[in-house]
Short mmCIF file of C-alpha atoms in Angstrom, two decimals:
data_model
loop_
_atom_site.label_atom_id
_atom_site.label_comp_id
_atom_site.label_asym_id
_atom_site.label_seq_id
_atom_site.Cartn_x
_atom_site.Cartn_y
_atom_site.Cartn_z
CA MET N 223 137.96 85.19 39.80
CA PRO N 224 137.44 81.77 39.88
CA THR N 225 139.35 79.52 36.76
CA ALA N 226 140.09 76.31 38.59
CA SER N 227 137.78 73.55 38.35
CA THR N 228 137.85 72.87 41.86
CA ASP N 229 136.06 76.12 42.39
CA VAL N 230 133.21 74.88 40.09
CA ALA N 231 133.17 71.61 41.90
CA SER N 232 133.27 73.48 45.16
CA ILE N 233 130.27 75.65 44.11
CA ASP N 234 128.15 72.24 42.75
CA GLU N 235 129.10 70.68 46.02
CA ARG N 236 127.72 73.35 47.94
CA ILE N 237 124.23 73.50 46.66
CA GLN N 238 121.79 71.68 49.01
CA THR N 239 118.12 71.11 48.52
CA LEU N 240 115.52 72.52 51.04
CA ARG N 241 112.14 73.12 51.24
CA GLY N 242 112.29 71.16 47.65
CA GLN N 243 114.41 73.98 46.20
CA LYS N 244 118.28 74.25 45.39
CA VAL N 245 119.84 76.81 47.60
CA LEU N 246 123.36 77.89 49.24
CA LEU N 247 123.60 78.43 52.99
CA ASP N 248 124.69 82.14 53.91
CA SER N 249 128.16 80.98 55.18
CA ASP N 250 128.71 78.74 51.70
CA LEU N 251 127.84 81.99 49.62
CA ALA N 252 130.07 84.45 52.43
CA ALA N 253 132.78 81.80 51.80
CA LEU N 254 132.57 82.05 47.90
CA TYR N 255 132.57 85.44 47.87
CA GLY N 256 135.55 86.04 50.37
CA VAL N 257 133.55 88.14 53.33
CA THR N 258 132.33 87.13 56.45
CA THR N 259 128.91 85.41 56.87
CA GLY N 260 127.86 88.54 58.96
CA ALA N 261 128.83 90.93 56.32
CA LEU N 262 126.81 89.13 53.83
CA LEU N 263 123.57 89.04 55.89
CA GLN N 264 124.37 92.59 56.96
CA ALA N 265 124.06 93.59 53.16
CA VAL N 266 120.96 91.45 52.76
CA LYS N 267 119.35 93.12 55.86
CA ARG N 268 120.17 96.53 54.66
CA ASN N 269 118.45 95.66 51.11
CA ARG N 270 115.67 93.33 52.45
CA SER N 271 112.97 94.48 50.00
CA ARG N 272 115.18 92.91 47.55
CA PHE N 273 114.75 89.22 49.12
CA PRO N 274 111.35 87.84 49.56
CA ALA N 275 110.90 84.68 51.10
CA ASP N 276 110.95 82.97 47.86
CA PHE N 277 114.50 84.68 47.23
CA ALA N 278 115.88 83.85 50.76
CA PHE N 279 114.61 82.16 53.95
CA GLN N 280 115.73 81.59 57.15
CA LEU N 281 115.88 77.88 58.12
CA THR N 282 113.85 76.43 61.15
CA ASN N 283 115.65 74.96 64.11
CA GLN N 284 114.73 71.56 63.17
CA GLU N 285 116.51 72.00 59.72
CA VAL N 286 119.43 73.38 61.05
CA ARG N 287 119.56 70.24 63.30
CA ILE N 288 119.33 68.08 60.10
CA LEU N 289 121.94 70.14 58.40
CA ARG N 290 124.35 69.78 61.44
CA SER N 291 123.96 66.03 61.53
CA GLN N 292 124.79 65.41 58.12
CA SER N 293 127.99 67.69 58.63
CA VAL N 294 126.63 70.34 56.27
CA ILE N 295 127.47 73.38 59.26
CA SER N 296 128.98 73.89 62.17
CA SER N 297 127.53 72.42 65.42
CA SER N 298 129.43 74.83 67.61
CA GLY N 299 126.82 77.52 68.74
CA PRO N 300 127.43 80.91 70.18
CA GLU N 301 129.00 79.55 73.52
CA HIS N 302 131.62 77.83 71.34
CA GLY N 303 132.30 81.06 69.20
CA GLY N 304 130.07 79.71 66.79
CA ARG N 305 127.18 81.67 64.66
CA ARG N 306 124.93 84.07 66.83
CA TYR N 307 122.14 84.26 64.29
CA GLN N 308 119.79 82.31 62.48
CA VAL N 309 120.90 80.55 59.05
CA TYR N 310 119.76 81.73 55.71
CA ALA N 311 119.35 79.85 52.64
CA PHE N 312 119.70 81.57 48.94
CA THR N 313 117.68 80.39 46.00
CA GLU N 314 119.05 80.92 42.35
CA GLN N 315 117.07 83.71 42.31
CA GLY N 316 118.27 85.21 45.70
CA VAL N 317 121.79 84.67 44.46
CA ALA N 318 121.21 86.25 41.46
CA MET N 319 120.01 89.21 43.60
CA LEU N 320 122.96 89.39 45.52
CA SER N 321 124.87 90.72 42.28
CA SER N 322 123.15 93.87 43.06
CA VAL N 323 123.88 93.92 46.31
CA LEU N 324 127.48 92.52 46.34
CA ARG N 325 129.34 94.47 43.39
CA SER N 326 132.94 94.06 43.83
CA PRO N 327 134.60 92.35 40.71
CA ALA N 328 135.04 89.13 42.50
CA ALA N 329 131.45 89.03 43.76
CA ILE N 330 130.38 89.29 39.88
CA ALA N 331 133.14 86.56 38.98
CA ILE N 332 131.34 84.28 41.58
CA ASN N 333 128.17 85.21 41.09
CA ILE N 334 128.62 83.77 37.51
CA GLU N 335 129.98 80.72 38.44
CA ILE N 336 126.94 80.09 40.69
CA MET N 337 124.32 80.58 38.09
CA ARG N 338 126.24 78.19 35.70
CA ALA N 339 126.12 75.95 38.81
CA PHE N 340 122.66 76.38 38.99
CA VAL N 341 122.03 75.50 35.38
CA ARG N 342 124.16 72.46 35.46
CA LEU N 343 122.30 71.08 38.00
CA ARG N 344 119.03 71.74 36.27
CA ARG N 345 120.22 70.25 32.93
CA ALA N 346 121.42 67.32 35.05
CA SER N 347 117.66 67.05 36.69
CA VAL N 348 116.06 66.91 33.30
CA VAL N 349 118.47 64.62 31.90
CA SER N 350 117.84 62.11 35.08
CA GLU N 351 114.29 62.40 34.54
CA ARG N 352 114.61 61.68 30.58
CA LEU N 353 116.73 58.49 31.47
CA ILE N 354 113.99 57.51 34.37
CA SER N 355 111.37 57.77 31.56
CA VAL N 356 113.08 55.81 29.09
CA VAL N 357 114.39 52.80 31.87
CA ALA N 358 110.73 52.54 32.97
CA GLU N 359 109.65 52.43 29.13
CA LEU N 360 112.16 49.85 28.42
CA SER N 361 111.16 47.81 31.63
CA GLU N 362 107.40 47.78 30.36
CA ARG N 363 108.64 46.48 26.94
CA VAL N 364 110.60 43.72 28.81
CA ASP N 365 107.67 42.82 30.92
CA THR N 366 105.20 42.30 27.81
CA HIS N 367 108.07 40.58 25.87
CA ASP N 368 108.57 38.31 29.03
CA ALA N 369 105.06 37.43 29.05
CA ALA N 370 104.79 36.87 25.45
CA ILE N 371 107.57 34.44 24.99
CA LYS N 372 106.40 32.55 28.00
CA ASN N 373 103.40 31.77 26.37
CA LEU N 374 105.06 30.98 22.89
CA ILE N 375 107.30 28.63 25.21
CA LEU N 376 104.37 27.10 27.11
CA THR N 377 102.64 26.49 23.55
CA ILE N 378 105.63 24.78 21.83
CA ARG N 379 105.81 22.40 24.81
CA ARG N 380 102.29 21.42 24.52
CA LEU N 381 102.74 20.64 20.91
CA VAL N 382 105.58 18.70 21.30
CA ALA N 383 104.86 16.92 24.42
CA PRO N 384 104.13 12.91 23.83
CA GLY N 385 100.23 12.38 23.32
CA ALA N 386 99.74 15.91 22.26
CA ALA N 387 98.98 15.04 18.77
CA PRO N 388 96.26 16.83 17.55
CA THR N 389 92.87 15.20 17.52
CA THR N 390 91.49 14.96 13.89
CA ARG N 391 88.17 14.91 12.52
CA PRO N 392 87.14 13.09 9.36
CA ILE N 393 86.77 15.44 6.66
CA GLY N 394 83.19 15.46 5.20
CA PHE N 395 79.64 14.79 6.63
CA VAL N 396 79.57 12.71 9.82
CA PRO N 397 76.20 11.24 10.39
CA ILE N 398 74.67 11.44 13.68
CA LYS N 399 74.33 8.72 15.90
#
């Protein structure tokens, strides 16, 4: 059962963004659950109907190349003792569904921590969006205030400039010449 804060940090660090979704890769999930990636995928394949495309999907070769270039997954292929099958990514719903497939007490405990990690990311995203909105609003205000202050300074300079005395007209009726 994960209790150390390093376990929680480890989960947070493993969550990737692919196809606009937060996901965990099959190898990361297998490591968290303490099973082999092959065993995890075998359990998924035996229960394929529980994992529609919005719960789990296979990565394209291009996505795998990108992740390998970022050192997220191993670059060794089958000829080097690496993976012999396509990489799967699991969305939050897919990870939740794994709890119905992997029923050991350790898997249940890890699933709870993974669900909490997804919630933390969602909350951080909302806070980030709100912060961006507030900064944009403040920037607009500052820009507006800057323009008003600039106009005020220009007006003051015109009033205090030599020879800038206001022209006066005589008071009363002035005959037309």
